[in-house]
mmCIF file of C-alpha atoms in Angstrom:
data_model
loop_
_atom_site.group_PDB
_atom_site.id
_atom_site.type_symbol
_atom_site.label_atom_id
_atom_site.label_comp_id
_atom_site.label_asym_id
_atom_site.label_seq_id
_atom_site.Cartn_x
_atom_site.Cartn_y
_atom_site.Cartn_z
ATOM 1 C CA UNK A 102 35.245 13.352 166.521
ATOM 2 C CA UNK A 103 34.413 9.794 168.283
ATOM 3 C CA UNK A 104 37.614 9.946 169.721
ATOM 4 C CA UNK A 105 37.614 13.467 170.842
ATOM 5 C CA UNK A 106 34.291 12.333 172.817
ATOM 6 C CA UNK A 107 35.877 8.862 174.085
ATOM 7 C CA UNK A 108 39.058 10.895 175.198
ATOM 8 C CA UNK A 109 37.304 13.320 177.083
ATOM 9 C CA UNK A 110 34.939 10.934 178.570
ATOM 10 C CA UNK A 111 37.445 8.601 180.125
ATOM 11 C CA UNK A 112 39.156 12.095 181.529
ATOM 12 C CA UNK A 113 35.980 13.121 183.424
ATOM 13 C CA UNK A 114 34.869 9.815 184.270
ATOM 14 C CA UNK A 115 34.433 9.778 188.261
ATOM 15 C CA UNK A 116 37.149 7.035 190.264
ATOM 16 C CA UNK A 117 35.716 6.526 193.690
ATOM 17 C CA UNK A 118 38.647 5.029 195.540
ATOM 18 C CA UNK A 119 37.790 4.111 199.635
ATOM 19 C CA UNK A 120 40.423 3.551 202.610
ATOM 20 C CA UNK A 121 39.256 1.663 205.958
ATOM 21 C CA UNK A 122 41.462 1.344 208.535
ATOM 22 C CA UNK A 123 40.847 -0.913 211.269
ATOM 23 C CA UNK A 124 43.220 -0.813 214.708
ATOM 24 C CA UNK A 125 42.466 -3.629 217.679
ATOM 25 C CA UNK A 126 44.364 -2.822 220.834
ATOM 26 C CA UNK A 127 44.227 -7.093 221.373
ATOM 27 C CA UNK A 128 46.422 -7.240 218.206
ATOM 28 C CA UNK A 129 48.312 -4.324 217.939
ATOM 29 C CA UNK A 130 48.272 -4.153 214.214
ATOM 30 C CA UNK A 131 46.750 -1.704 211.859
ATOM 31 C CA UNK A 132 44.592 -2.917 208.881
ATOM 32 C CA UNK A 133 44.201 -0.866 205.842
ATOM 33 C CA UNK A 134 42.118 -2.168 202.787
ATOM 34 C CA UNK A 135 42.371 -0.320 199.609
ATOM 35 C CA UNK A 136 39.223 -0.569 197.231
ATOM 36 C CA UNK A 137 38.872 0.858 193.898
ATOM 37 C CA UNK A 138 34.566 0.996 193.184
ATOM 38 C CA UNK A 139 34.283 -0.960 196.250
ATOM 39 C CA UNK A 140 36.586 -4.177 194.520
ATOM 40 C CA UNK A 141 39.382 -5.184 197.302
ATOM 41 C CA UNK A 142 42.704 -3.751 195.478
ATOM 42 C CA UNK A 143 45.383 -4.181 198.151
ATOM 43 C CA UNK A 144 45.358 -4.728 201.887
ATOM 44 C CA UNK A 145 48.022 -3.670 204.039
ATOM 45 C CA UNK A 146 49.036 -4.267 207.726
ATOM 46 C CA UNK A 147 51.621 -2.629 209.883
ATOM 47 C CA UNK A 148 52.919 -3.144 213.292
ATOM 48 C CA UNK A 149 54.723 -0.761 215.392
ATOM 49 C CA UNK A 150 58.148 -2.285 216.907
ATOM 50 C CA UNK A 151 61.094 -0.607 219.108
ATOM 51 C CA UNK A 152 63.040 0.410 216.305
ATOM 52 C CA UNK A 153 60.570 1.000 213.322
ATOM 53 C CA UNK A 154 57.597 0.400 211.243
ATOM 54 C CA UNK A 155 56.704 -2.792 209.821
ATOM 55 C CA UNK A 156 54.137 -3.221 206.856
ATOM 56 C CA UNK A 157 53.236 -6.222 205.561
ATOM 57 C CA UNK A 158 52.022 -5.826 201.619
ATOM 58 C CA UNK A 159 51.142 -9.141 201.252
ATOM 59 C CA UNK A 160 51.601 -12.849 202.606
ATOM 60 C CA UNK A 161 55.203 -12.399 201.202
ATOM 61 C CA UNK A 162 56.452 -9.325 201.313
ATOM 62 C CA UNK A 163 56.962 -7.372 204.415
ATOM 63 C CA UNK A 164 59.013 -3.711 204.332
ATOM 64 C CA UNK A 165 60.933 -2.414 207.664
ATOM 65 C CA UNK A 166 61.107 1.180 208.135
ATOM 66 C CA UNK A 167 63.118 3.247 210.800
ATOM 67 C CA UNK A 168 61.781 5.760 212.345
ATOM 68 C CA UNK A 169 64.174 8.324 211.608
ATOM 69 C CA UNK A 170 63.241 7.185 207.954
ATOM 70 C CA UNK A 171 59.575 7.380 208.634
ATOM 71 C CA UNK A 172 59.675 11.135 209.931
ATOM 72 C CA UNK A 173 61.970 12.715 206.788
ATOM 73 C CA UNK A 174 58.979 10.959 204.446
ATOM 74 C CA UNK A 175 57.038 13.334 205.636
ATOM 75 C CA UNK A 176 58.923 16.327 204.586
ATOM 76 C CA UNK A 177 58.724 14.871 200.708
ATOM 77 C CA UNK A 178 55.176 14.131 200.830
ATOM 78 C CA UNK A 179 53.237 17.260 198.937
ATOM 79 C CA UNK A 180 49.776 16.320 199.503
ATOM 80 C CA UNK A 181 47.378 17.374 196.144
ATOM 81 C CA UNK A 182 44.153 19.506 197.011
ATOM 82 C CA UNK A 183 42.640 18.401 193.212
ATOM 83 C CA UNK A 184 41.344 15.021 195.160
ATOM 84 C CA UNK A 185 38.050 15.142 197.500
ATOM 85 C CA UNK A 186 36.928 13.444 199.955
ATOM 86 C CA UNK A 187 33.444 12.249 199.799
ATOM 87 C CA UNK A 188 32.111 9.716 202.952
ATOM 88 C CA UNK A 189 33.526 10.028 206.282
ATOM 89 C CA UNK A 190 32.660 6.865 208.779
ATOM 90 C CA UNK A 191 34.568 6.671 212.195
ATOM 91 C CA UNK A 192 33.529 3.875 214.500
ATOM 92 C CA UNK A 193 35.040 3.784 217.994
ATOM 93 C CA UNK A 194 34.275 0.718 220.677
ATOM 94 C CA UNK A 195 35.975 1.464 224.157
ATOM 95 C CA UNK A 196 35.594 -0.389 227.121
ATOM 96 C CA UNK A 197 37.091 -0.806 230.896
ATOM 97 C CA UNK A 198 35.495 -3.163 233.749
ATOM 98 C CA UNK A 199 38.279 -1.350 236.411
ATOM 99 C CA UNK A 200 37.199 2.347 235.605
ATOM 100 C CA UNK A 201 34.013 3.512 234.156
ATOM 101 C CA UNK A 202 33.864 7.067 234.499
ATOM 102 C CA UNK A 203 37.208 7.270 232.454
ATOM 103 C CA UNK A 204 35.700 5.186 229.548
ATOM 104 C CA UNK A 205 32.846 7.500 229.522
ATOM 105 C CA UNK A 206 34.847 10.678 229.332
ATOM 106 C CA UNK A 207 36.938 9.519 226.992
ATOM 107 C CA UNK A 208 34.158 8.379 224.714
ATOM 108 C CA UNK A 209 32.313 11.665 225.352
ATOM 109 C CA UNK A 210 34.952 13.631 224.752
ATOM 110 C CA UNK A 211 35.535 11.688 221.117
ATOM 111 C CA UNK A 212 31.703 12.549 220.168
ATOM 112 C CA UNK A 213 32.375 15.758 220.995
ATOM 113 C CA UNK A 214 35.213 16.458 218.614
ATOM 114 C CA UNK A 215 33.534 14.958 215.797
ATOM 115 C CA UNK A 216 30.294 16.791 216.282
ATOM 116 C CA UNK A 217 32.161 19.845 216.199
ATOM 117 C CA UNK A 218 34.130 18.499 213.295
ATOM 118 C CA UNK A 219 30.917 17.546 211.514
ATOM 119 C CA UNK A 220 29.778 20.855 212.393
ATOM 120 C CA UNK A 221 32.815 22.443 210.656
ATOM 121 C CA UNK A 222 32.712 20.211 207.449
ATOM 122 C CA UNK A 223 28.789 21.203 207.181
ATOM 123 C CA UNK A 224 30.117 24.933 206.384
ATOM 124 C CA UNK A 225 32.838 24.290 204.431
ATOM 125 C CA UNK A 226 31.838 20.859 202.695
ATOM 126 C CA UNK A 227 28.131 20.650 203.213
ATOM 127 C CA UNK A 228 28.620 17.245 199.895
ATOM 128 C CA UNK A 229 30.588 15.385 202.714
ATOM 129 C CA UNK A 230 28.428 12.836 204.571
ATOM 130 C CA UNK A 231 29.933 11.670 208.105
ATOM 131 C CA UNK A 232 28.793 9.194 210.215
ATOM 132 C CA UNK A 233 30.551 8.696 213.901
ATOM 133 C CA UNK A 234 29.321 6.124 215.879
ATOM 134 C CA UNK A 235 31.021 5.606 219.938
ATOM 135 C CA UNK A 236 30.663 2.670 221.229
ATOM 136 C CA UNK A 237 31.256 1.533 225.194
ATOM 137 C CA UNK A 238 31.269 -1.386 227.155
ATOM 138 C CA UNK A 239 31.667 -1.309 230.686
ATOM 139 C CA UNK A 240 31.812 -5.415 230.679
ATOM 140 C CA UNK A 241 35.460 -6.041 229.300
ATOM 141 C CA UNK A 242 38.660 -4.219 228.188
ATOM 142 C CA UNK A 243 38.104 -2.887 224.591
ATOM 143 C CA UNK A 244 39.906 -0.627 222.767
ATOM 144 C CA UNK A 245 39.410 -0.626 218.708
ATOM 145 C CA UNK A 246 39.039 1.680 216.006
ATOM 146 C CA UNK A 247 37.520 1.785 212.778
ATOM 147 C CA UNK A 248 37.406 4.367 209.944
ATOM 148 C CA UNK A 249 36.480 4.556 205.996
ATOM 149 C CA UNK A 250 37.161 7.248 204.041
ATOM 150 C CA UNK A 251 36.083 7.363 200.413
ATOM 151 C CA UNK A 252 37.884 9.750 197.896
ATOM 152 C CA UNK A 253 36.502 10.903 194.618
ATOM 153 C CA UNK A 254 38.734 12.576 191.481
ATOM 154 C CA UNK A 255 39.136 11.621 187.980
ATOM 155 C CA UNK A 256 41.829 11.112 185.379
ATOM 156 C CA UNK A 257 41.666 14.308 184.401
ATOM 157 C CA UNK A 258 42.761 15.832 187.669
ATOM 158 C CA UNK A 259 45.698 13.157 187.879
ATOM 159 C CA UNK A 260 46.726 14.931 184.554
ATOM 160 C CA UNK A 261 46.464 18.349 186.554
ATOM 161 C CA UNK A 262 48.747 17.662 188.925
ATOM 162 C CA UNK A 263 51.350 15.861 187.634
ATOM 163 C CA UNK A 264 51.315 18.799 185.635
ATOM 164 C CA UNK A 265 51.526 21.254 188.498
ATOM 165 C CA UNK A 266 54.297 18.604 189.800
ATOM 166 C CA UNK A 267 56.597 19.425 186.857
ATOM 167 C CA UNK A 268 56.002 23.076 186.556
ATOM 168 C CA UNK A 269 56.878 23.556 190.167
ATOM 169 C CA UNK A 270 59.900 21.054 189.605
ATOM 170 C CA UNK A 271 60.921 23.213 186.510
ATOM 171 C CA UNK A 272 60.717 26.615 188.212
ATOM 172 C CA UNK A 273 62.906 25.068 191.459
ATOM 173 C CA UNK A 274 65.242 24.209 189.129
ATOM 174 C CA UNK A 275 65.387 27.531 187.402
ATOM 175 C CA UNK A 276 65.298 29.352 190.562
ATOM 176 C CA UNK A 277 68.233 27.288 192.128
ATOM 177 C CA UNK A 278 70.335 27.687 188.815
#
């Protein structure tokens, strides 16, 4: 019976895994930082050159991707609806000395698409809290972006669908035979 309730409990138990991204137009490189209950798991950075994709995994190891690679990954990525997202935060700072009313539209046009996306998620998934915050300097040249989302699922739903996975493995093989 104790292990009936230790099983179950370590099913259910809630994983809060969170993503921030972090792009600076001064670099060029993209930042992502992995965090499983808010301890630093991985942190990845990747850099856009003429012929590919280049991610650096750590210090050591760096991976080179075409882009004619990059685009059929796509096609074999099924993304799983059993996983939800909890905390949305987007952070924008734009800036321009030569042209103002650009940076402004720009920006304004930004808070306007997450309003109405904030707006939409209210409906549809009223748990999700969002927080969008535009920033704009019209002393220097800035361009960066920063975003966190934070995604919530359990073991239990891992279990789910890896077992969807197979089944709808099994049944294209079936159908194909």
């Amino acid at each position: 019976m104790l292990a009936v309730i230790l099983i179950y409990t370590i099913l259910i138990f809630t994983i809060f895994i969170s993503v921030s991204a972090k792009y600076d137009k001064n670099v060029k490189v993209l930042f992502m930082t992995f965090r499983l209950f808010n301890v630093r798991i991985i942190t990845i950075s990747a850099k856009i050159f003429p012929k590919g994709l280049a991610i650096n995994i750590t210090n050591k190891k760096t991976i080179l991707i075409p882009f004619t690679k990059l685009f059929d990954a796509r096609k074999k990525f099924e993304p799983l609806k059993d996983y939800h997202f909890i905390k949305f935060n987007f952070e924008l700072e734009i800036g321009s000395e030569e042209n103002a009313p650009q940076t402004l539209f720009f920006a304004h046009n930004v808070n306007t698409f997450f309003n109405y996306f904030h707006w939409f998620l209210t409906f549809y998934k009223p748990h999700v809290k969002i927080d969008n915050n535009v920033k704009i300097h019209l002393d220097k040249n800035e361009f960066k972006i920063r975003a966190k989302l934070v995604i919530v699922f359990n073991l239990l739903m891992i279990l789910l669908s890896l077992i969807k996975i197979i089944m709808e493995k099994i049944n294209y093989a079936l159908k194909k035979r």
